[in-house]
Amino acid sequence: MDTRPKTAEQYIELIDQALFEIEDLRAAVEYDEDSMGSAAGFLGQLEADVRGLKQAMLEGRYHFGDSDLPFMKIVERQDERVLPFKYLLRMINATHRMGLNVDPE
């Protein structure tokens, strides 16, 4: 089953959800640096990349492409225990690479 978003609005909602999850992870790192401290090293860049993607969409500069989004280098290096919303970032990347899910059901 293809779960990519069907509209640009749904795609932006996914990006907003990723930004929410990044903020939540940042709070977890601040609360429990001993077990979550490794996330501190990549959160700033991940957030900047995801915010840049959203800004490009809002300004009409965004284009779907056939290569990974820049933040995927960070995502693929992380364990799901450190980056529990890895699946969400992969879905955003899949949508970027394959476009919106406009196939008739």
PDB file of N, CA and C in Angstrom:
ATOM      1  N   MET A   1       0.840  -1.188   0.000  1.00  0.00           N
ATOM      2  CA  MET A   1       0.000   0.000   0.000  1.00  0.00           C
ATOM      3  C   MET A   1       0.886   1.253   0.000  1.00  0.00           C
ATOM      4  N   ASP A   2       0.636   2.136  -0.918  1.00  0.00           N
ATOM      5  CA  ASP A   2       1.403   3.371  -1.046  1.00  0.00           C
ATOM      6  C   ASP A   2       0.792   4.416  -0.114  1.00  0.00           C
ATOM      7  N   THR A   3       1.562   4.834   0.874  1.00  0.00           N
ATOM      8  CA  THR A   3       1.044   5.781   1.861  1.00  0.00           C
ATOM      9  C   THR A   3       1.567   7.201   1.651  1.00  0.00           C
ATOM     10  N   ARG A   4       2.166   7.459   0.490  1.00  0.00           N
ATOM     11  CA  ARG A   4       2.612   8.822   0.206  1.00  0.00           C
ATOM     12  C   ARG A   4       1.409   9.760   0.190  1.00  0.00           C
ATOM     13  N   PRO A   5       1.612  11.023   0.534  1.00  0.00           N
ATOM     14  CA  PRO A   5       0.504  11.984   0.496  1.00  0.00           C
ATOM     15  C   PRO A   5      -0.017  12.184  -0.920  1.00  0.00           C
ATOM     16  N   LYS A   6      -1.284  12.519  -1.005  1.00  0.00           N
ATOM     17  CA  LYS A   6      -1.943  12.718  -2.298  1.00  0.00           C
ATOM     18  C   LYS A   6      -1.928  14.181  -2.750  1.00  0.00           C
ATOM     19  N   THR A   7      -1.753  15.100  -1.814  1.00  0.00           N
ATOM     20  CA  THR A   7      -1.788  16.524  -2.156  1.00  0.00           C
ATOM     21  C   THR A   7      -0.573  17.243  -1.565  1.00  0.00           C
ATOM     22  N   ALA A   8      -0.308  18.428  -2.097  1.00  0.00           N
ATOM     23  CA  ALA A   8       0.784  19.248  -1.560  1.00  0.00           C
ATOM     24  C   ALA A   8       0.502  19.619  -0.100  1.00  0.00           C
ATOM     25  N   GLU A   9      -0.752  19.841   0.225  1.00  0.00           N
ATOM     26  CA  GLU A   9      -1.126  20.177   1.599  1.00  0.00           C
ATOM     27  C   GLU A   9      -0.791  19.024   2.545  1.00  0.00           C
ATOM     28  N   GLN A  10      -1.071  17.800   2.119  1.00  0.00           N
ATOM     29  CA  GLN A  10      -0.744  16.641   2.941  1.00  0.00           C
ATOM     30  C   GLN A  10       0.768  16.477   3.071  1.00  0.00           C
ATOM     31  N   TYR A  11       1.490  16.801   2.033  1.00  0.00           N
ATOM     32  CA  TYR A  11       2.953  16.730   2.067  1.00  0.00           C
ATOM     33  C   TYR A  11       3.490  17.738   3.086  1.00  0.00           C
ATOM     34  N   ILE A  12       2.964  18.946   3.078  1.00  0.00           N
ATOM     35  CA  ILE A  12       3.369  19.959   4.050  1.00  0.00           C
ATOM     36  C   ILE A  12       3.014  19.510   5.461  1.00  0.00           C
ATOM     37  N   GLU A  13       1.875  18.841   5.626  1.00  0.00           N
ATOM     38  CA  GLU A  13       1.505  18.315   6.942  1.00  0.00           C
ATOM     39  C   GLU A  13       2.546  17.303   7.436  1.00  0.00           C
ATOM     40  N   LEU A  14       3.046  16.451   6.531  1.00  0.00           N
ATOM     41  CA  LEU A  14       4.102  15.498   6.910  1.00  0.00           C
ATOM     42  C   LEU A  14       5.356  16.241   7.364  1.00  0.00           C
ATOM     43  N   ILE A  15       5.702  17.276   6.634  1.00  0.00           N
ATOM     44  CA  ILE A  15       6.884  18.068   6.978  1.00  0.00           C
ATOM     45  C   ILE A  15       6.680  18.747   8.329  1.00  0.00           C
ATOM     46  N   ASP A  16       5.476  19.284   8.559  1.00  0.00           N
ATOM     47  CA  ASP A  16       5.172  19.895   9.855  1.00  0.00           C
ATOM     48  C   ASP A  16       5.257  18.861  10.979  1.00  0.00           C
ATOM     49  N   GLN A  17       4.785  17.654  10.710  1.00  0.00           N
ATOM     50  CA  GLN A  17       4.866  16.588  11.708  1.00  0.00           C
ATOM     51  C   GLN A  17       6.333  16.276  12.021  1.00  0.00           C
ATOM     52  N   ALA A  18       7.176  16.247  10.994  1.00  0.00           N
ATOM     53  CA  ALA A  18       8.606  15.997  11.210  1.00  0.00           C
ATOM     54  C   ALA A  18       9.214  17.114  12.066  1.00  0.00           C
ATOM     55  N   LEU A  19       8.837  18.352  11.815  1.00  0.00           N
ATOM     56  CA  LEU A  19       9.349  19.466  12.616  1.00  0.00           C
ATOM     57  C   LEU A  19       8.887  19.341  14.069  1.00  0.00           C
ATOM     58  N   PHE A  20       7.649  18.922  14.285  1.00  0.00           N
ATOM     59  CA  PHE A  20       7.149  18.683  15.634  1.00  0.00           C
ATOM     60  C   PHE A  20       7.971  17.592  16.316  1.00  0.00           C
ATOM     61  N   GLU A  21       8.227  16.506  15.604  1.00  0.00           N
ATOM     62  CA  GLU A  21       8.999  15.391  16.156  1.00  0.00           C
ATOM     63  C   GLU A  21      10.430  15.808  16.480  1.00  0.00           C
ATOM     64  N   ILE A  22      11.008  16.672  15.657  1.00  0.00           N
ATOM     65  CA  ILE A  22      12.357  17.175  15.923  1.00  0.00           C
ATOM     66  C   ILE A  22      12.369  17.966  17.225  1.00  0.00           C
ATOM     67  N   GLU A  23      11.374  18.820  17.410  1.00  0.00           N
ATOM     68  CA  GLU A  23      11.282  19.597  18.654  1.00  0.00           C
ATOM     69  C   GLU A  23      11.079  18.679  19.856  1.00  0.00           C
ATOM     70  N   ASP A  24      10.274  17.646  19.690  1.00  0.00           N
ATOM     71  CA  ASP A  24      10.031  16.686  20.758  1.00  0.00           C
ATOM     72  C   ASP A  24      11.327  15.952  21.114  1.00  0.00           C
ATOM     73  N   LEU A  25      12.085  15.571  20.092  1.00  0.00           N
ATOM     74  CA  LEU A  25      13.363  14.901  20.324  1.00  0.00           C
ATOM     75  C   LEU A  25      14.348  15.842  21.008  1.00  0.00           C
ATOM     76  N   ARG A  26      14.326  17.100  20.629  1.00  0.00           N
ATOM     77  CA  ARG A  26      15.206  18.091  21.269  1.00  0.00           C
ATOM     78  C   ARG A  26      14.876  18.189  22.769  1.00  0.00           C
ATOM     79  N   ALA A  27      13.587  18.188  23.097  1.00  0.00           N
ATOM     80  CA  ALA A  27      13.173  18.227  24.505  1.00  0.00           C
ATOM     81  C   ALA A  27      13.624  16.965  25.241  1.00  0.00           C
ATOM     82  N   ALA A  28      13.547  15.819  24.588  1.00  0.00           N
ATOM     83  CA  ALA A  28      13.990  14.561  25.194  1.00  0.00           C
ATOM     84  C   ALA A  28      15.489  14.582  25.457  1.00  0.00           C
ATOM     85  N   VAL A  29      16.248  15.151  24.521  1.00  0.00           N
ATOM     86  CA  VAL A  29      17.703  15.254  24.691  1.00  0.00           C
ATOM     87  C   VAL A  29      18.020  16.141  25.893  1.00  0.00           C
ATOM     88  N   GLU A  30      17.306  17.249  26.010  1.00  0.00           N
ATOM     89  CA  GLU A  30      17.545  18.158  27.132  1.00  0.00           C
ATOM     90  C   GLU A  30      17.165  17.512  28.460  1.00  0.00           C
ATOM     91  N   TYR A  31      16.119  16.695  28.447  1.00  0.00           N
ATOM     92  CA  TYR A  31      15.649  16.039  29.668  1.00  0.00           C
ATOM     93  C   TYR A  31      16.559  14.884  30.080  1.00  0.00           C
ATOM     94  N   ASP A  32      17.011  14.090  29.129  1.00  0.00           N
ATOM     95  CA  ASP A  32      17.787  12.884  29.420  1.00  0.00           C
ATOM     96  C   ASP A  32      19.007  12.811  28.505  1.00  0.00           C
ATOM     97  N   GLU A  33      19.953  13.670  28.765  1.00  0.00           N
ATOM     98  CA  GLU A  33      21.129  13.760  27.905  1.00  0.00           C
ATOM     99  C   GLU A  33      21.973  12.489  27.930  1.00  0.00           C
ATOM    100  N   ASP A  34      21.923  11.760  29.025  1.00  0.00           N
ATOM    101  CA  ASP A  34      22.722  10.531  29.123  1.00  0.00           C
ATOM    102  C   ASP A  34      22.320   9.506  28.071  1.00  0.00           C
ATOM    103  N   SER A  35      21.028   9.280  27.902  1.00  0.00           N
ATOM    104  CA  SER A  35      20.608   8.249  26.942  1.00  0.00           C
ATOM    105  C   SER A  35      20.280   8.811  25.563  1.00  0.00           C
ATOM    106  N   MET A  36      20.007  10.087  25.456  1.00  0.00           N
ATOM    107  CA  MET A  36      19.610  10.678  24.175  1.00  0.00           C
ATOM    108  C   MET A  36      20.636  11.673  23.637  1.00  0.00           C
ATOM    109  N   GLY A  37      21.744  11.818  24.331  1.00  0.00           N
ATOM    110  CA  GLY A  37      22.730  12.833  23.975  1.00  0.00           C
ATOM    111  C   GLY A  37      23.295  12.720  22.580  1.00  0.00           C
ATOM    112  N   SER A  38      23.331  11.512  22.018  1.00  0.00           N
ATOM    113  CA  SER A  38      23.887  11.357  20.672  1.00  0.00           C
ATOM    114  C   SER A  38      23.058  12.085  19.619  1.00  0.00           C
ATOM    115  N   ALA A  39      21.794  12.333  19.908  1.00  0.00           N
ATOM    116  CA  ALA A  39      20.934  13.047  18.966  1.00  0.00           C
ATOM    117  C   ALA A  39      21.308  14.528  18.870  1.00  0.00           C
ATOM    118  N   ALA A  40      21.912  15.055  19.903  1.00  0.00           N
ATOM    119  CA  ALA A  40      22.265  16.477  19.915  1.00  0.00           C
ATOM    120  C   ALA A  40      23.209  16.835  18.773  1.00  0.00           C
ATOM    121  N   GLY A  41      24.022  15.895  18.339  1.00  0.00           N
ATOM    122  CA  GLY A  41      25.000  16.162  17.308  1.00  0.00           C
ATOM    123  C   GLY A  41      24.423  16.372  15.917  1.00  0.00           C
ATOM    124  N   PHE A  42      23.225  15.872  15.669  1.00  0.00           N
ATOM    125  CA  PHE A  42      22.654  16.012  14.327  1.00  0.00           C
ATOM    126  C   PHE A  42      21.338  16.783  14.272  1.00  0.00           C
ATOM    127  N   LEU A  43      20.745  17.074  15.423  1.00  0.00           N
ATOM    128  CA  LEU A  43      19.427  17.722  15.423  1.00  0.00           C
ATOM    129  C   LEU A  43      19.404  19.082  14.737  1.00  0.00           C
ATOM    130  N   GLY A  44      20.414  19.895  14.951  1.00  0.00           N
ATOM    131  CA  GLY A  44      20.447  21.227  14.346  1.00  0.00           C
ATOM    132  C   GLY A  44      20.424  21.167  12.830  1.00  0.00           C
ATOM    133  N   GLN A  45      21.266  20.316  12.253  1.00  0.00           N
ATOM    134  CA  GLN A  45      21.316  20.197  10.794  1.00  0.00           C
ATOM    135  C   GLN A  45      20.028  19.584  10.248  1.00  0.00           C
ATOM    136  N   LEU A  46      19.511  18.566  10.934  1.00  0.00           N
ATOM    137  CA  LEU A  46      18.264  17.933  10.503  1.00  0.00           C
ATOM    138  C   LEU A  46      17.135  18.953  10.482  1.00  0.00           C
ATOM    139  N   GLU A  47      17.032  19.742  11.543  1.00  0.00           N
ATOM    140  CA  GLU A  47      15.982  20.755  11.611  1.00  0.00           C
ATOM    141  C   GLU A  47      16.155  21.799  10.510  1.00  0.00           C
ATOM    142  N   ALA A  48      17.372  22.248  10.282  1.00  0.00           N
ATOM    143  CA  ALA A  48      17.616  23.250   9.238  1.00  0.00           C
ATOM    144  C   ALA A  48      17.224  22.709   7.869  1.00  0.00           C
ATOM    145  N   ASP A  49      17.558  21.453   7.602  1.00  0.00           N
ATOM    146  CA  ASP A  49      17.223  20.860   6.301  1.00  0.00           C
ATOM    147  C   ASP A  49      15.711  20.721   6.111  1.00  0.00           C
ATOM    148  N   VAL A  50      15.015  20.275   7.158  1.00  0.00           N
ATOM    149  CA  VAL A  50      13.562  20.090   7.047  1.00  0.00           C
ATOM    150  C   VAL A  50      12.875  21.451   6.945  1.00  0.00           C
ATOM    151  N   ARG A  51      13.331  22.433   7.709  1.00  0.00           N
ATOM    152  CA  ARG A  51      12.759  23.786   7.602  1.00  0.00           C
ATOM    153  C   ARG A  51      13.017  24.380   6.218  1.00  0.00           C
ATOM    154  N   GLY A  52      14.184  24.122   5.673  1.00  0.00           N
ATOM    155  CA  GLY A  52      14.499  24.603   4.323  1.00  0.00           C
ATOM    156  C   GLY A  52      13.581  23.995   3.276  1.00  0.00           C
ATOM    157  N   LEU A  53      13.275  22.720   3.438  1.00  0.00           N
ATOM    158  CA  LEU A  53      12.340  22.051   2.534  1.00  0.00           C
ATOM    159  C   LEU A  53      10.968  22.707   2.606  1.00  0.00           C
ATOM    160  N   LYS A  54      10.481  22.940   3.819  1.00  0.00           N
ATOM    161  CA  LYS A  54       9.167  23.575   3.980  1.00  0.00           C
ATOM    162  C   LYS A  54       9.171  24.982   3.382  1.00  0.00           C
ATOM    163  N   GLN A  55      10.226  25.730   3.637  1.00  0.00           N
ATOM    164  CA  GLN A  55      10.299  27.097   3.122  1.00  0.00           C
ATOM    165  C   GLN A  55      10.292  27.096   1.592  1.00  0.00           C
ATOM    166  N   ALA A  56      11.026  26.177   0.992  1.00  0.00           N
ATOM    167  CA  ALA A  56      11.051  26.080  -0.470  1.00  0.00           C
ATOM    168  C   ALA A  56       9.651  25.783  -1.009  1.00  0.00           C
ATOM    169  N   MET A  57       8.917  24.936  -0.307  1.00  0.00           N
ATOM    170  CA  MET A  57       7.550  24.633  -0.750  1.00  0.00           C
ATOM    171  C   MET A  57       6.658  25.858  -0.637  1.00  0.00           C
ATOM    172  N   LEU A  58       6.739  26.537   0.496  1.00  0.00           N
ATOM    173  CA  LEU A  58       5.882  27.701   0.716  1.00  0.00           C
ATOM    174  C   LEU A  58       6.185  28.836  -0.269  1.00  0.00           C
ATOM    175  N   GLU A  59       7.446  28.938  -0.693  1.00  0.00           N
ATOM    176  CA  GLU A  59       7.844  29.999  -1.623  1.00  0.00           C
ATOM    177  C   GLU A  59       7.701  29.584  -3.083  1.00  0.00           C
ATOM    178  N   GLY A  60       7.283  28.354  -3.314  1.00  0.00           N
ATOM    179  CA  GLY A  60       7.110  27.889  -4.686  1.00  0.00           C
ATOM    180  C   GLY A  60       8.403  27.529  -5.387  1.00  0.00           C
ATOM    181  N   ARG A  61       9.505  27.352  -4.647  1.00  0.00           N
ATOM    182  CA  ARG A  61      10.796  27.001  -5.231  1.00  0.00           C
ATOM    183  C   ARG A  61      11.052  25.501  -5.232  1.00  0.00           C
ATOM    184  N   TYR A  62      10.183  24.746  -4.596  1.00  0.00           N
ATOM    185  CA  TYR A  62      10.410  23.315  -4.426  1.00  0.00           C
ATOM    186  C   TYR A  62      10.127  22.551  -5.715  1.00  0.00           C
ATOM    187  N   HIS A  63      10.965  21.556  -5.974  1.00  0.00           N
ATOM    188  CA  HIS A  63      10.757  20.653  -7.106  1.00  0.00           C
ATOM    189  C   HIS A  63      10.998  19.227  -6.631  1.00  0.00           C
ATOM    190  N   PHE A  64      10.092  18.341  -6.992  1.00  0.00           N
ATOM    191  CA  PHE A  64      10.322  16.924  -6.726  1.00  0.00           C
ATOM    192  C   PHE A  64      11.564  16.512  -7.521  1.00  0.00           C
ATOM    193  N   GLY A  65      12.292  15.501  -7.034  1.00  0.00           N
ATOM    194  CA  GLY A  65      13.509  15.118  -7.721  1.00  0.00           C
ATOM    195  C   GLY A  65      13.756  13.630  -7.631  1.00  0.00           C
ATOM    196  N   ASP A  66      14.774  13.179  -8.335  1.00  0.00           N
ATOM    197  CA  ASP A  66      15.073  11.749  -8.341  1.00  0.00           C
ATOM    198  C   ASP A  66      16.254  11.401  -7.444  1.00  0.00           C
ATOM    199  N   SER A  67      16.680  12.340  -6.612  1.00  0.00           N
ATOM    200  CA  SER A  67      17.749  12.050  -5.654  1.00  0.00           C
ATOM    201  C   SER A  67      17.236  12.314  -4.237  1.00  0.00           C
ATOM    202  N   ASP A  68      17.936  11.760  -3.268  1.00  0.00           N
ATOM    203  CA  ASP A  68      17.522  11.917  -1.876  1.00  0.00           C
ATOM    204  C   ASP A  68      17.609  13.370  -1.430  1.00  0.00           C
ATOM    205  N   LEU A  69      16.753  13.715  -0.476  1.00  0.00           N
ATOM    206  CA  LEU A  69      16.843  15.014   0.175  1.00  0.00           C
ATOM    207  C   LEU A  69      18.118  15.047   1.021  1.00  0.00           C
ATOM    208  N   PRO A  70      18.698  16.235   1.238  1.00  0.00           N
ATOM    209  CA  PRO A  70      19.975  16.324   1.954  1.00  0.00           C
ATOM    210  C   PRO A  70      19.969  15.673   3.338  1.00  0.00           C
ATOM    211  N   PHE A  71      18.847  15.735   4.052  1.00  0.00           N
ATOM    212  CA  PHE A  71      18.831  15.196   5.408  1.00  0.00           C
ATOM    213  C   PHE A  71      18.860  13.673   5.469  1.00  0.00           C
ATOM    214  N   MET A  72      18.704  13.006   4.343  1.00  0.00           N
ATOM    215  CA  MET A  72      18.704  11.536   4.364  1.00  0.00           C
ATOM    216  C   MET A  72      20.072  10.970   4.757  1.00  0.00           C
ATOM    217  N   LYS A  73      21.142  11.698   4.525  1.00  0.00           N
ATOM    218  CA  LYS A  73      22.464  11.244   4.975  1.00  0.00           C
ATOM    219  C   LYS A  73      22.480  11.129   6.497  1.00  0.00           C
ATOM    220  N   ILE A  74      21.858  12.075   7.161  1.00  0.00           N
ATOM    221  CA  ILE A  74      21.753  12.044   8.625  1.00  0.00           C
ATOM    222  C   ILE A  74      20.833  10.902   9.044  1.00  0.00           C
ATOM    223  N   VAL A  75      19.677  10.817   8.408  1.00  0.00           N
ATOM    224  CA  VAL A  75      18.653   9.833   8.784  1.00  0.00           C
ATOM    225  C   VAL A  75      19.193   8.414   8.707  1.00  0.00           C
ATOM    226  N   GLU A  76      19.844   8.072   7.631  1.00  0.00           N
ATOM    227  CA  GLU A  76      20.279   6.691   7.438  1.00  0.00           C
ATOM    228  C   GLU A  76      21.424   6.291   8.364  1.00  0.00           C
ATOM    229  N   ARG A  77      22.120   7.260   8.930  1.00  0.00           N
ATOM    230  CA  ARG A  77      23.201   6.940   9.875  1.00  0.00           C
ATOM    231  C   ARG A  77      22.697   6.685  11.293  1.00  0.00           C
ATOM    232  N   GLN A  78      21.415   7.019  11.547  1.00  0.00           N
ATOM    233  CA  GLN A  78      20.902   6.946  12.913  1.00  0.00           C
ATOM    234  C   GLN A  78      20.090   5.674  13.155  1.00  0.00           C
ATOM    235  N   ASP A  79      20.201   5.173  14.372  1.00  0.00           N
ATOM    236  CA  ASP A  79      19.395   4.049  14.821  1.00  0.00           C
ATOM    237  C   ASP A  79      17.991   4.562  15.168  1.00  0.00           C
ATOM    238  N   GLU A  80      16.992   3.725  15.016  1.00  0.00           N
ATOM    239  CA  GLU A  80      15.626   4.141  15.305  1.00  0.00           C
ATOM    240  C   GLU A  80      15.400   4.432  16.790  1.00  0.00           C
ATOM    241  N   ARG A  81      16.271   3.939  17.649  1.00  0.00           N
ATOM    242  CA  ARG A  81      16.156   4.282  19.077  1.00  0.00           C
ATOM    243  C   ARG A  81      16.556   5.727  19.317  1.00  0.00           C
ATOM    244  N   VAL A  82      17.450   6.253  18.483  1.00  0.00           N
ATOM    245  CA  VAL A  82      17.882   7.647  18.603  1.00  0.00           C
ATOM    246  C   VAL A  82      16.989   8.551  17.759  1.00  0.00           C
ATOM    247  N   LEU A  83      16.500   8.052  16.651  1.00  0.00           N
ATOM    248  CA  LEU A  83      15.652   8.810  15.731  1.00  0.00           C
ATOM    249  C   LEU A  83      14.359   8.016  15.501  1.00  0.00           C
ATOM    250  N   PRO A  84      13.431   8.066  16.480  1.00  0.00           N
ATOM    251  CA  PRO A  84      12.258   7.202  16.421  1.00  0.00           C
ATOM    252  C   PRO A  84      11.266   7.535  15.299  1.00  0.00           C
ATOM    253  N   PHE A  85      11.396   8.668  14.662  1.00  0.00           N
ATOM    254  CA  PHE A  85      10.490   9.030  13.567  1.00  0.00           C
ATOM    255  C   PHE A  85      11.194   8.934  12.217  1.00  0.00           C
ATOM    256  N   LYS A  86      12.147   8.049  12.148  1.00  0.00           N
ATOM    257  CA  LYS A  86      12.905   7.811  10.922  1.00  0.00           C
ATOM    258  C   LYS A  86      11.971   7.465   9.755  1.00  0.00           C
ATOM    259  N   TYR A  87      10.932   6.658  10.038  1.00  0.00           N
ATOM    260  CA  TYR A  87       9.960   6.276   9.004  1.00  0.00           C
ATOM    261  C   TYR A  87       9.293   7.501   8.384  1.00  0.00           C
ATOM    262  N   LEU A  88       9.016   8.521   9.198  1.00  0.00           N
ATOM    263  CA  LEU A  88       8.359   9.738   8.707  1.00  0.00           C
ATOM    264  C   LEU A  88       9.281  10.482   7.744  1.00  0.00           C
ATOM    265  N   LEU A  89      10.552  10.580   8.091  1.00  0.00           N
ATOM    266  CA  LEU A  89      11.517  11.247   7.221  1.00  0.00           C
ATOM    267  C   LEU A  89      11.726  10.447   5.935  1.00  0.00           C
ATOM    268  N   ARG A  90      11.684   9.133   6.044  1.00  0.00           N
ATOM    269  CA  ARG A  90      11.771   8.301   4.841  1.00  0.00           C
ATOM    270  C   ARG A  90      10.549   8.497   3.945  1.00  0.00           C
ATOM    271  N   MET A  91       9.377   8.687   4.532  1.00  0.00           N
ATOM    272  CA  MET A  91       8.162   8.927   3.742  1.00  0.00           C
ATOM    273  C   MET A  91       8.256  10.272   3.015  1.00  0.00           C
ATOM    274  N   ILE A  92       8.766  11.278   3.690  1.00  0.00           N
ATOM    275  CA  ILE A  92       8.962  12.583   3.058  1.00  0.00           C
ATOM    276  C   ILE A  92       9.927  12.441   1.888  1.00  0.00           C
ATOM    277  N   ASN A  93      11.014  11.704   2.099  1.00  0.00           N
ATOM    278  CA  ASN A  93      11.987  11.499   1.037  1.00  0.00           C
ATOM    279  C   ASN A  93      11.394  10.705  -0.123  1.00  0.00           C
ATOM    280  N   ALA A  94      10.618   9.662   0.177  1.00  0.00           N
ATOM    281  CA  ALA A  94       9.980   8.862  -0.876  1.00  0.00           C
ATOM    282  C   ALA A  94       9.037   9.724  -1.701  1.00  0.00           C
ATOM    283  N   THR A  95       8.323  10.622  -1.043  1.00  0.00           N
ATOM    284  CA  THR A  95       7.416  11.523  -1.758  1.00  0.00           C
ATOM    285  C   THR A  95       8.223  12.473  -2.639  1.00  0.00           C
ATOM    286  N   HIS A  96       9.333  12.959  -2.119  1.00  0.00           N
ATOM    287  CA  HIS A  96      10.205  13.834  -2.906  1.00  0.00           C
ATOM    288  C   HIS A  96      10.685  13.115  -4.169  1.00  0.00           C
ATOM    289  N   ARG A  97      11.095  11.872  -4.011  1.00  0.00           N
ATOM    290  CA  ARG A  97      11.663  11.118  -5.129  1.00  0.00           C
ATOM    291  C   ARG A  97      10.608  10.628  -6.114  1.00  0.00           C
ATOM    292  N   MET A  98       9.442  10.220  -5.629  1.00  0.00           N
ATOM    293  CA  MET A  98       8.434   9.592  -6.494  1.00  0.00           C
ATOM    294  C   MET A  98       7.239  10.487  -6.788  1.00  0.00           C
ATOM    295  N   GLY A  99       7.156  11.633  -6.117  1.00  0.00           N
ATOM    296  CA  GLY A  99       6.028  12.539  -6.313  1.00  0.00           C
ATOM    297  C   GLY A  99       4.855  12.161  -5.441  1.00  0.00           C
ATOM    298  N   LEU A 100       3.822  12.938  -5.556  1.00  0.00           N
ATOM    299  CA  LEU A 100       2.607  12.686  -4.785  1.00  0.00           C
ATOM    300  C   LEU A 100       1.933  11.416  -5.281  1.00  0.00           C
ATOM    301  N   ASN A 101       1.186  10.788  -4.404  1.00  0.00           N
ATOM    302  CA  ASN A 101       0.469   9.560  -4.728  1.00  0.00           C
ATOM    303  C   ASN A 101      -0.848   9.919  -5.415  1.00  0.00           C
ATOM    304  N   VAL A 102      -0.786  10.125  -6.705  1.00  0.00           N
ATOM    305  CA  VAL A 102      -1.979  10.533  -7.458  1.00  0.00           C
ATOM    306  C   VAL A 102      -2.570   9.379  -8.267  1.00  0.00           C
ATOM    307  N   ASP A 103      -2.066   8.168  -8.042  1.00  0.00           N
ATOM    308  CA  ASP A 103      -2.611   6.998  -8.763  1.00  0.00           C
ATOM    309  C   ASP A 103      -4.040   6.745  -8.331  1.00  0.00           C
ATOM    310  N   PRO A 104      -4.931   6.454  -9.277  1.00  0.00           N
ATOM    311  CA  PRO A 104      -6.301   6.132  -8.898  1.00  0.00           C
ATOM    312  C   PRO A 104      -6.321   4.815  -8.136  1.00  0.00           C
ATOM    313  N   GLU A 105      -7.186   4.766  -7.125  1.00  0.00           N
ATOM    314  CA  GLU A 105      -7.279   3.546  -6.322  1.00  0.00           C
ATOM    315  C   GLU A 105      -8.255   2.572  -6.893  1.00  0.00           C
TER     316      GLU A 105
END
